[in-house]
């Protein structure tokens, strides 16, 4: 396993479309729920332990070799908002493109063929980790960290938040990211034996509700 | 990244700007239009659509800073049917979406081609940005950089990748030059000095020639593409 491959995949500049998504931060900023670093930290913590945990466990399960169609259905079932499902599939399709060019593999080719409209991004992320020679823990780390780094970057752009403060938020959340990854990988190992139903189903209702409202805005900076 | 994606057996989108679609047909020529805010990119796109839509099958992708503003202008002007215009959100970073991470734009281009194709030409309009914002060669085959006389007649001298390396430099709104004190001869000479043999067009969309010279340049690129 190459440690550097993990850095390539986890790099925020990896060209897979994530830069245009705020992870719900744009809606939260507009609603006045994020006005500075403290609220950003609360927002990210909530996202990490809900959507982040689910994404990390799905990614880890995909990296372990669980069947993609079953995982994709499991991700669908854990994403009530149609707008978020669409965003997850778009991001999944964009990641498949970048991943196939970066780490060509039959598994990714099959995924692109079987999901012409895109599979949920964490499913693709797990298979990408596999293709890159990485393991379930690496996949879970990418998903969990992405669940907080996306909103943090977006809020720097949306509020003009001091980027050093945003980096501080991410650093303070790091121990919790470790913990979430541990839970996600354990759940993924269970799912490999018992089936995808045992994957976590933590949900953040406000993220789902606000994603629907955000998708209907006529003027917005971020796709989600 | 020029692997042999052209014979991709899966039929899934191929990673980059390969000349052929998965089914083996030659894909549409992709031309990017970039340049500062307010220089007349959208107006140039609209004029190009009106000039070329009878001869060629066209589509447009817009990259608004605030989503859909430019797309809605094109829809309002009815330069193309709505299904031939797609808008891409850029997360407050228009240059990222056309250069560093082109995946959303590639998706938009491919979807237009799948749903309304076969197409001859896709125009990809960047959100208004700075003088360093240029298109990735993974996204477009050629790029036009649009500046205008009201933005300051020193822009060709200042240079930057858009001014110096774009395949065509358009100096727009020449009809305004007398009112804003811009020296057209100086702009043309500075552009020539910065660009060498690369072409420059001075245009006024309100003038008699309109978008004619730029449309002729696009026709020549299309002829070369399909040759």
Tab-separated table of C-alpha atoms in Angstrom:
chain	number	residue	atom	x	y	z
A	1	UNK	CA	0.000	0.000	0.000
A	2	UNK	CA	1.307	3.416	-0.898
A	3	UNK	CA	0.842	6.133	1.689
A	4	UNK	CA	1.374	8.730	-1.024
A	5	UNK	CA	-1.565	7.338	-3.048
A	6	UNK	CA	-3.770	8.283	-0.104
A	7	UNK	CA	-2.504	11.856	-0.329
A	8	UNK	CA	-3.312	11.972	-4.045
A	9	UNK	CA	-6.880	10.782	-3.424
A	10	UNK	CA	-7.456	12.959	-0.347
A	11	UNK	CA	-6.014	16.110	-1.913
A	12	UNK	CA	-8.691	18.791	-2.149
A	13	UNK	CA	-7.360	19.539	-5.621
A	14	UNK	CA	-8.054	16.040	-6.907
A	15	UNK	CA	-10.199	16.959	-9.943
A	16	UNK	CA	-13.459	15.211	-9.104
A	17	UNK	CA	-15.900	18.111	-8.869
A	18	UNK	CA	-16.015	18.590	-5.100
A	19	UNK	CA	-15.049	22.262	-5.258
A	20	UNK	CA	-18.529	23.236	-6.455
A	21	UNK	CA	-20.316	21.685	-3.444
A	22	UNK	CA	-20.642	23.212	0.014
A	23	UNK	CA	-22.043	20.212	1.884
A	24	UNK	CA	-25.029	22.253	2.997
A	25	UNK	CA	-22.909	25.160	4.235
A	26	UNK	CA	-24.311	27.643	1.715
A	27	UNK	CA	-27.871	27.043	2.950
A	28	UNK	CA	-26.717	27.261	6.593
A	29	UNK	CA	-24.864	30.538	5.955
A	30	UNK	CA	-27.907	32.054	4.247
A	31	UNK	CA	-30.139	30.976	7.149
A	32	UNK	CA	-27.761	32.676	9.586
A	33	UNK	CA	-26.762	29.438	11.276
A	34	UNK	CA	-23.090	29.834	10.371
A	35	UNK	CA	-21.625	33.286	10.977
A	36	UNK	CA	-18.131	32.403	12.160
A	37	UNK	CA	-15.647	29.711	13.138
A	38	UNK	CA	-17.540	28.484	16.217
A	39	UNK	CA	-20.724	27.760	14.279
A	40	UNK	CA	-18.719	26.266	11.433
A	41	UNK	CA	-17.203	23.846	13.931
A	42	UNK	CA	-20.646	22.875	15.269
A	43	UNK	CA	-21.963	22.443	11.730
A	44	UNK	CA	-19.017	20.270	10.700
A	45	UNK	CA	-19.261	18.185	13.864
A	46	UNK	CA	-22.916	17.475	13.152
A	47	UNK	CA	-22.196	16.590	9.552
A	48	UNK	CA	-19.242	14.371	10.484
A	49	UNK	CA	-21.264	12.242	12.909
A	50	UNK	CA	-24.218	11.835	10.541
A	51	UNK	CA	-23.644	12.123	6.783
A	52	UNK	CA	-19.882	11.734	7.328
A	53	UNK	CA	-20.237	8.484	9.291
A	54	UNK	CA	-22.614	7.014	6.708
A	55	UNK	CA	-20.372	8.031	3.790
A	56	UNK	CA	-17.271	6.685	5.538
A	57	UNK	CA	-18.889	3.320	6.256
A	58	UNK	CA	-20.178	2.957	2.683
A	59	UNK	CA	-16.751	3.882	1.296
A	60	UNK	CA	-15.024	1.420	3.625
A	61	UNK	CA	-17.461	-1.339	2.658
A	62	UNK	CA	-16.846	-0.682	-1.037
A	63	UNK	CA	-13.099	-0.795	-0.436
A	64	UNK	CA	-13.553	-4.133	1.348
A	65	UNK	CA	-15.206	-5.547	-1.753
A	66	UNK	CA	-18.916	-5.374	-0.862
A	67	UNK	CA	-21.060	-5.454	-3.985
A	68	UNK	CA	-21.481	-1.909	-5.429
A	69	UNK	CA	-25.174	-2.185	-6.390
A	70	UNK	CA	-26.150	-3.195	-2.858
A	71	UNK	CA	-24.070	-0.384	-1.373
A	72	UNK	CA	-25.553	2.114	-3.779
A	73	UNK	CA	-29.064	1.082	-2.746
A	74	UNK	CA	-28.000	1.352	0.898
A	75	UNK	CA	-26.709	4.882	0.293
A	76	UNK	CA	-29.962	5.782	-1.461
A	77	UNK	CA	-31.975	4.526	1.495
A	78	UNK	CA	-29.860	6.691	3.812
A	79	UNK	CA	-30.317	9.846	1.724
A	80	UNK	CA	-33.928	11.055	1.979
A	81	UNK	CA	-33.431	14.261	-0.046
A	82	UNK	CA	-33.745	13.713	-3.820
A	83	UNK	CA	-31.496	16.751	-4.366
A	84	UNK	CA	-28.751	15.170	-2.252
A	85	UNK	CA	-29.130	11.843	-4.053
A	86	UNK	CA	-28.708	13.626	-7.358
A	87	UNK	CA	-25.682	15.537	-6.059
A	88	UNK	CA	-24.135	12.320	-4.702
A	89	UNK	CA	-24.595	10.572	-8.052
A	90	UNK	CA	-23.214	13.518	-10.016
A	91	UNK	CA	-20.173	13.592	-7.759
A	92	UNK	CA	-19.881	9.830	-8.085
A	93	UNK	CA	-19.833	10.062	-11.860
A	94	UNK	CA	-17.268	12.852	-11.773
A	95	UNK	CA	-15.083	10.828	-9.410
A	96	UNK	CA	-15.333	7.756	-11.660
A	97	UNK	CA	-14.003	9.826	-14.540
A	98	UNK	CA	-11.072	11.178	-12.562
A	99	UNK	CA	-10.361	7.822	-10.946
A	100	UNK	CA	-10.359	5.864	-14.213
A	101	UNK	CA	-7.861	8.292	-15.676
A	102	UNK	CA	-5.720	8.209	-12.529
A	103	UNK	CA	-5.855	4.533	-11.497
A	104	UNK	CA	-7.165	2.539	-14.489
A	105	UNK	CA	-8.808	-0.678	-13.282
A	106	UNK	CA	-11.457	-3.192	-14.408
A	107	UNK	CA	-13.462	-2.530	-11.216
A	108	UNK	CA	-13.845	1.157	-12.035
A	109	UNK	CA	-14.623	0.386	-15.695
A	110	UNK	CA	-17.399	-1.949	-14.568
A	111	UNK	CA	-18.741	0.679	-12.172
A	112	UNK	CA	-18.851	3.292	-14.946
A	113	UNK	CA	-20.652	0.820	-17.203
A	114	UNK	CA	-23.178	-0.348	-14.589
A	115	UNK	CA	-24.014	3.182	-13.353
A	116	UNK	CA	-24.188	5.448	-16.427
A	117	UNK	CA	-25.904	8.150	-14.323
A	118	UNK	CA	-23.367	7.736	-11.530
A	119	UNK	CA	-23.251	5.706	-8.314
A	120	UNK	CA	-23.282	7.410	-4.905
A	121	UNK	CA	-19.941	9.144	-4.412
A	122	UNK	CA	-18.857	7.107	-1.330
A	123	UNK	CA	-19.341	3.859	-3.280
A	124	UNK	CA	-17.089	5.207	-6.038
A	125	UNK	CA	-14.643	6.508	-3.442
A	126	UNK	CA	-14.281	3.037	-1.912
A	127	UNK	CA	-13.689	1.396	-5.290
A	128	UNK	CA	-11.248	4.158	-6.191
A	129	UNK	CA	-9.323	3.469	-2.987
A	130	UNK	CA	-9.195	-0.215	-3.983
A	131	UNK	CA	-7.932	0.668	-7.445
A	132	UNK	CA	-5.275	2.892	-5.874
A	133	UNK	CA	-4.076	0.027	-3.690
A	134	UNK	CA	-5.570	1.549	-0.545
A	135	UNK	CA	-7.633	-0.114	2.165
A	136	UNK	CA	-11.011	0.407	3.860
A	137	UNK	CA	-9.578	2.653	6.553
A	138	UNK	CA	-8.061	4.954	3.913
A	139	UNK	CA	-11.377	5.136	2.052
A	140	UNK	CA	-13.195	5.938	5.292
A	141	UNK	CA	-10.670	8.656	6.110
A	142	UNK	CA	-11.187	10.298	2.720
A	143	UNK	CA	-14.974	10.258	3.122
A	144	UNK	CA	-15.001	11.432	6.740
A	145	UNK	CA	-12.489	14.210	6.149
A	146	UNK	CA	-14.291	15.315	2.983
A	147	UNK	CA	-17.516	15.616	4.998
A	148	UNK	CA	-15.952	18.459	7.000
A	149	UNK	CA	-13.321	19.926	4.687
A	150	UNK	CA	-15.916	20.665	1.975
A	151	UNK	CA	-18.072	22.926	4.191
A	152	UNK	CA	-14.985	24.546	5.750
A	153	UNK	CA	-13.591	25.551	2.343
A	154	UNK	CA	-17.017	26.744	1.209
A	155	UNK	CA	-17.470	28.948	4.274
A	156	UNK	CA	-14.104	30.609	3.645
A	157	UNK	CA	-15.494	31.654	0.256
A	158	UNK	CA	-19.035	32.440	1.419
A	159	UNK	CA	-18.270	34.471	4.531
A	160	UNK	CA	-14.722	35.585	3.911
A	161	UNK	CA	-13.939	33.588	7.062
A	162	UNK	CA	-10.256	33.767	8.009
A	163	UNK	CA	-8.769	30.673	6.326
A	164	UNK	CA	-6.491	30.086	9.334
A	165	UNK	CA	-9.574	29.827	11.541
A	166	UNK	CA	-11.117	27.319	9.132
A	167	UNK	CA	-7.936	25.231	9.227
A	168	UNK	CA	-8.058	25.403	13.037
A	169	UNK	CA	-11.619	24.047	12.991
A	170	UNK	CA	-10.502	21.075	10.890
A	171	UNK	CA	-7.548	20.421	13.177
A	172	UNK	CA	-9.765	20.468	16.281
A	173	UNK	CA	-12.127	17.979	14.626
A	174	UNK	CA	-9.295	15.582	13.719
A	175	UNK	CA	-9.643	13.327	16.817
A	176	UNK	CA	-13.355	12.975	16.079
A	177	UNK	CA	-12.592	12.129	12.460
A	178	UNK	CA	-10.344	9.337	13.771
A	179	UNK	CA	-13.151	8.073	15.964
A	180	UNK	CA	-15.755	8.190	13.171
A	181	UNK	CA	-13.393	6.311	10.855
A	182	UNK	CA	-12.945	3.615	13.498
A	183	UNK	CA	-16.714	3.158	13.811
A	184	UNK	CA	-17.178	3.246	10.026
A	185	UNK	CA	-14.573	0.562	9.359
A	186	UNK	CA	-15.948	-1.687	12.102
A	187	UNK	CA	-19.444	-1.335	10.611
A	188	UNK	CA	-18.111	-2.026	7.123
A	189	UNK	CA	-16.450	-5.235	8.319
A	190	UNK	CA	-19.749	-6.305	9.880
A	191	UNK	CA	-21.553	-5.435	6.644
A	192	UNK	CA	-19.144	-7.610	4.652
A	193	UNK	CA	-20.393	-10.573	6.690
A	194	UNK	CA	-23.962	-9.700	7.608
A	195	UNK	CA	-25.015	-7.510	4.671
A	196	UNK	CA	-25.349	-3.776	4.063
A	197	UNK	CA	-28.362	-3.355	6.349
A	198	UNK	CA	-26.040	-3.169	9.354
A	199	UNK	CA	-24.284	-0.055	8.005
A	200	UNK	CA	-24.941	3.081	10.107
A	201	UNK	CA	-28.027	5.105	9.181
A	202	UNK	CA	-27.331	8.333	11.063
A	203	UNK	CA	-29.232	11.244	9.554
A	204	UNK	CA	-29.209	15.026	9.828
A	205	UNK	CA	-32.783	16.047	8.975
A	206	UNK	CA	-31.959	19.751	8.692
A	207	UNK	CA	-29.239	19.026	6.104
A	208	UNK	CA	-31.737	17.045	4.053
A	209	UNK	CA	-34.528	19.635	4.351
A	210	UNK	CA	-32.243	22.568	3.565
A	211	UNK	CA	-30.714	20.740	0.595
A	212	UNK	CA	-34.165	20.600	-0.978
A	213	UNK	CA	-34.701	24.313	-0.438
A	214	UNK	CA	-31.186	25.137	-1.701
A	215	UNK	CA	-31.727	23.174	-4.917
A	216	UNK	CA	-34.709	25.429	-5.678
A	217	UNK	CA	-32.839	28.723	-5.220
A	218	UNK	CA	-32.472	30.630	-8.463
A	219	UNK	CA	-29.224	32.255	-7.349
A	220	UNK	CA	-26.530	30.232	-5.601
A	221	UNK	CA	-22.780	29.802	-5.662
A	222	UNK	CA	-22.589	26.084	-4.934
A	223	UNK	CA	-24.269	23.107	-6.571
A	224	UNK	CA	-25.256	21.700	-3.165
B	1	UNK	CA	-3.189	11.749	-19.893
B	2	UNK	CA	-3.518	10.726	-23.510
B	3	UNK	CA	-4.287	7.084	-22.996
B	4	UNK	CA	-6.213	5.326	-25.717
B	5	UNK	CA	-9.641	6.202	-24.373
B	6	UNK	CA	-11.169	6.483	-27.815
B	7	UNK	CA	-11.909	2.752	-27.936
B	8	UNK	CA	-13.420	2.600	-24.503
B	9	UNK	CA	-15.468	-0.583	-24.606
B	10	UNK	CA	-17.683	0.285	-21.653
B	11	UNK	CA	-19.511	3.083	-23.402
B	12	UNK	CA	-19.071	5.212	-20.263
B	13	UNK	CA	-17.822	8.803	-20.468
B	14	UNK	CA	-14.171	8.907	-21.355
B	15	UNK	CA	-11.828	10.915	-19.179
B	16	UNK	CA	-10.756	13.792	-21.341
B	17	UNK	CA	-10.980	15.695	-24.589
B	18	UNK	CA	-10.549	12.782	-26.951
B	19	UNK	CA	-11.603	13.521	-30.487
B	20	UNK	CA	-13.985	10.610	-30.745
B	21	UNK	CA	-17.056	9.618	-28.790
B	22	UNK	CA	-17.417	6.098	-27.356
B	23	UNK	CA	-19.469	5.124	-30.414
B	24	UNK	CA	-16.579	6.081	-32.699
B	25	UNK	CA	-18.136	9.242	-34.141
B	26	UNK	CA	-16.131	12.435	-34.068
B	27	UNK	CA	-17.400	14.557	-31.204
B	28	UNK	CA	-18.273	18.227	-31.443
B	29	UNK	CA	-15.558	20.859	-31.596
B	30	UNK	CA	-15.354	22.621	-28.226
B	31	UNK	CA	-14.455	26.294	-28.105
B	32	UNK	CA	-14.031	28.134	-24.802
B	33	UNK	CA	-14.776	31.834	-24.328
B	34	UNK	CA	-13.091	33.467	-21.344
B	35	UNK	CA	-12.312	36.972	-20.153
B	36	UNK	CA	-13.032	39.563	-17.474
B	37	UNK	CA	-16.505	40.321	-16.121
B	38	UNK	CA	-18.568	42.514	-18.433
B	39	UNK	CA	-16.282	42.264	-21.459
B	40	UNK	CA	-19.085	40.857	-23.615
B	41	UNK	CA	-18.584	37.103	-23.523
B	42	UNK	CA	-22.288	36.293	-23.300
B	43	UNK	CA	-23.193	38.841	-25.975
B	44	UNK	CA	-20.516	37.334	-28.231
B	45	UNK	CA	-21.845	33.827	-27.585
B	46	UNK	CA	-25.390	35.008	-28.416
B	47	UNK	CA	-24.193	36.670	-31.618
B	48	UNK	CA	-22.199	33.568	-32.618
B	49	UNK	CA	-25.258	31.387	-32.086
B	50	UNK	CA	-27.359	33.655	-34.313
B	51	UNK	CA	-24.646	33.712	-36.984
B	52	UNK	CA	-23.922	29.970	-37.012
B	53	UNK	CA	-27.083	28.142	-35.960
B	54	UNK	CA	-28.430	27.740	-39.503
B	55	UNK	CA	-25.172	26.161	-40.715
B	56	UNK	CA	-24.208	24.021	-37.741
B	57	UNK	CA	-25.699	22.060	-34.855
B	58	UNK	CA	-24.765	24.089	-31.748
B	59	UNK	CA	-24.947	23.973	-27.958
B	60	UNK	CA	-23.690	26.228	-25.155
B	61	UNK	CA	-22.401	25.589	-21.624
B	62	UNK	CA	-22.326	28.584	-19.274
B	63	UNK	CA	-20.275	28.869	-16.066
B	64	UNK	CA	-21.966	31.643	-14.148
B	65	UNK	CA	-20.512	32.926	-10.935
B	66	UNK	CA	-24.090	33.203	-9.781
B	67	UNK	CA	-25.787	30.251	-11.368
B	68	UNK	CA	-27.926	30.627	-14.474
B	69	UNK	CA	-27.664	34.397	-15.042
B	70	UNK	CA	-25.865	33.968	-18.370
B	71	UNK	CA	-27.860	30.886	-19.304
B	72	UNK	CA	-31.051	32.822	-18.677
B	73	UNK	CA	-29.864	35.714	-20.843
B	74	UNK	CA	-29.286	33.269	-23.694
B	75	UNK	CA	-32.706	31.699	-23.095
B	76	UNK	CA	-34.408	35.096	-23.012
B	77	UNK	CA	-32.701	36.078	-26.224
B	78	UNK	CA	-33.865	32.735	-27.641
B	79	UNK	CA	-30.581	32.209	-29.473
B	80	UNK	CA	-30.936	28.438	-29.098
B	81	UNK	CA	-33.671	26.068	-27.885
B	82	UNK	CA	-33.463	25.641	-24.081
B	83	UNK	CA	-32.336	22.001	-24.272
B	84	UNK	CA	-29.168	23.187	-26.031
B	85	UNK	CA	-28.081	25.447	-23.161
B	86	UNK	CA	-26.617	24.001	-19.937
B	87	UNK	CA	-25.400	25.868	-16.847
B	88	UNK	CA	-22.612	24.641	-14.555
B	89	UNK	CA	-22.238	25.793	-10.940
B	90	UNK	CA	-18.697	26.794	-10.058
B	91	UNK	CA	-18.632	27.144	-6.263
B	92	UNK	CA	-17.457	30.777	-6.463
B	93	UNK	CA	-14.396	29.745	-8.488
B	94	UNK	CA	-15.049	30.045	-12.231
B	95	UNK	CA	-11.401	29.474	-13.135
B	96	UNK	CA	-11.329	26.198	-11.174
B	97	UNK	CA	-14.257	24.841	-13.193
B	98	UNK	CA	-12.617	25.545	-16.552
B	99	UNK	CA	-8.998	24.755	-15.675
B	100	UNK	CA	-8.161	22.879	-12.453
B	101	UNK	CA	-11.203	20.632	-12.112
B	102	UNK	CA	-13.045	20.392	-15.406
B	103	UNK	CA	-15.218	17.403	-14.523
B	104	UNK	CA	-18.551	19.247	-14.192
B	105	UNK	CA	-18.002	21.025	-17.515
B	106	UNK	CA	-17.051	17.785	-19.277
B	107	UNK	CA	-20.245	16.242	-17.937
B	108	UNK	CA	-22.316	19.143	-19.217
B	109	UNK	CA	-20.723	18.978	-22.677
B	110	UNK	CA	-21.240	15.217	-22.902
B	111	UNK	CA	-24.831	15.408	-21.707
B	112	UNK	CA	-25.629	18.033	-24.334
B	113	UNK	CA	-24.069	15.838	-26.970
B	114	UNK	CA	-25.984	12.770	-25.788
B	115	UNK	CA	-29.324	14.505	-25.488
B	116	UNK	CA	-29.301	16.897	-28.455
B	117	UNK	CA	-26.518	15.530	-30.633
B	118	UNK	CA	-24.925	14.937	-32.942
B	119	UNK	CA	-23.469	18.413	-32.482
B	120	UNK	CA	-20.895	20.239	-34.589
B	121	UNK	CA	-19.889	22.835	-32.020
B	122	UNK	CA	-20.148	23.382	-28.267
B	123	UNK	CA	-19.322	26.848	-26.943
B	124	UNK	CA	-18.151	26.799	-23.304
B	125	UNK	CA	-18.472	30.238	-21.743
B	126	UNK	CA	-16.443	30.899	-18.608
B	127	UNK	CA	-17.758	32.955	-15.737
B	128	UNK	CA	-16.179	36.417	-15.739
B	129	UNK	CA	-12.768	36.138	-14.130
B	130	UNK	CA	-9.289	37.622	-14.147
B	131	UNK	CA	-6.588	37.898	-16.804
B	132	UNK	CA	-4.952	34.611	-15.786
B	133	UNK	CA	-8.064	32.440	-16.244
B	134	UNK	CA	-7.636	30.110	-19.203
B	135	UNK	CA	-9.285	26.843	-20.226
B	136	UNK	CA	-7.775	23.405	-19.755
B	137	UNK	CA	-6.867	21.617	-22.986
B	138	UNK	CA	-8.715	18.655	-21.471
B	139	UNK	CA	-11.935	20.635	-21.825
B	140	UNK	CA	-11.714	22.717	-25.013
B	141	UNK	CA	-9.970	22.431	-28.375
B	142	UNK	CA	-9.522	26.177	-28.812
B	143	UNK	CA	-10.157	29.265	-26.755
B	144	UNK	CA	-11.216	32.824	-27.363
B	145	UNK	CA	-10.302	35.513	-24.824
B	146	UNK	CA	-12.649	38.495	-24.787
B	147	UNK	CA	-11.560	41.867	-23.389
B	148	UNK	CA	-13.135	45.251	-24.024
B	149	UNK	CA	-11.960	48.792	-24.604
B	150	UNK	CA	-13.786	50.096	-21.529
B	151	UNK	CA	-11.778	47.801	-19.248
B	152	UNK	CA	-8.700	49.897	-19.970
B	153	UNK	CA	-6.562	50.126	-23.100
B	154	UNK	CA	-3.523	48.895	-21.161
B	155	UNK	CA	-4.865	45.317	-20.831
B	156	UNK	CA	-3.132	43.988	-23.990
B	157	UNK	CA	0.125	45.446	-22.680
B	158	UNK	CA	-0.401	43.906	-19.215
B	159	UNK	CA	-0.695	40.518	-20.904
B	160	UNK	CA	-1.372	37.390	-18.869
B	161	UNK	CA	-2.102	33.912	-20.246
B	162	UNK	CA	-5.505	34.844	-21.701
B	163	UNK	CA	-4.182	37.784	-23.687
B	164	UNK	CA	-0.918	36.174	-24.778
B	165	UNK	CA	-1.798	32.516	-25.400
B	166	UNK	CA	-5.505	32.322	-26.364
B	167	UNK	CA	-6.152	31.102	-29.910
B	168	UNK	CA	-8.117	34.264	-30.656
B	169	UNK	CA	-8.088	37.571	-28.770
B	170	UNK	CA	-11.220	39.681	-29.169
B	171	UNK	CA	-11.104	43.373	-28.251
B	172	UNK	CA	-14.788	44.096	-27.831
B	173	UNK	CA	-16.959	47.255	-27.729
B	174	UNK	CA	-14.752	49.258	-30.086
B	175	UNK	CA	-17.715	51.648	-30.568
B	176	UNK	CA	-17.121	52.841	-26.982
B	177	UNK	CA	-13.455	53.742	-27.514
B	178	UNK	CA	-14.000	57.494	-28.095
B	179	UNK	CA	-16.146	57.761	-24.946
B	180	UNK	CA	-13.746	56.001	-22.578
B	181	UNK	CA	-10.553	57.465	-24.002
B	182	UNK	CA	-9.167	54.142	-25.232
B	183	UNK	CA	-6.596	54.152	-28.013
B	184	UNK	CA	-7.571	51.317	-30.392
B	185	UNK	CA	-4.371	51.547	-32.426
B	186	UNK	CA	-2.329	51.193	-29.273
B	187	UNK	CA	-4.418	48.218	-28.098
B	188	UNK	CA	-3.940	46.513	-31.475
B	189	UNK	CA	-0.185	47.170	-31.470
B	190	UNK	CA	0.246	45.966	-27.879
B	191	UNK	CA	-1.786	42.834	-28.635
B	192	UNK	CA	0.332	42.135	-31.715
B	193	UNK	CA	3.491	42.547	-29.659
B	194	UNK	CA	2.205	40.219	-26.939
B	195	UNK	CA	0.818	37.560	-29.281
B	196	UNK	CA	3.083	37.364	-32.296
B	197	UNK	CA	1.274	35.450	-35.053
B	198	UNK	CA	-1.849	34.663	-32.998
B	199	UNK	CA	-4.905	36.493	-34.366
B	200	UNK	CA	-6.678	39.507	-32.834
B	201	UNK	CA	-10.138	40.786	-33.759
B	202	UNK	CA	-11.368	44.265	-32.867
B	203	UNK	CA	-15.134	44.076	-32.793
B	204	UNK	CA	-18.265	46.053	-32.049
B	205	UNK	CA	-21.364	43.898	-31.866
B	206	UNK	CA	-23.381	47.065	-32.541
B	207	UNK	CA	-21.365	47.877	-35.628
B	208	UNK	CA	-21.961	46.801	-39.197
B	209	UNK	CA	-19.592	43.811	-39.144
B	210	UNK	CA	-20.928	42.576	-35.804
B	211	UNK	CA	-19.587	39.165	-34.837
B	212	UNK	CA	-18.689	38.390	-38.487
B	213	UNK	CA	-14.915	38.114	-38.112
B	214	UNK	CA	-15.130	35.906	-35.033
B	215	UNK	CA	-17.760	33.739	-36.730
B	216	UNK	CA	-15.430	33.363	-39.722
B	217	UNK	CA	-12.622	32.275	-37.399
B	218	UNK	CA	-14.945	29.696	-35.784
B	219	UNK	CA	-15.976	28.420	-39.250
B	220	UNK	CA	-12.321	27.920	-40.140
B	221	UNK	CA	-11.710	25.973	-36.918
B	222	UNK	CA	-14.746	23.823	-37.675
B	223	UNK	CA	-13.506	23.158	-41.200
B	224	UNK	CA	-10.114	22.096	-39.812
B	225	UNK	CA	-11.783	19.933	-37.139
B	226	UNK	CA	-13.923	17.974	-39.560
B	227	UNK	CA	-11.278	17.766	-42.306
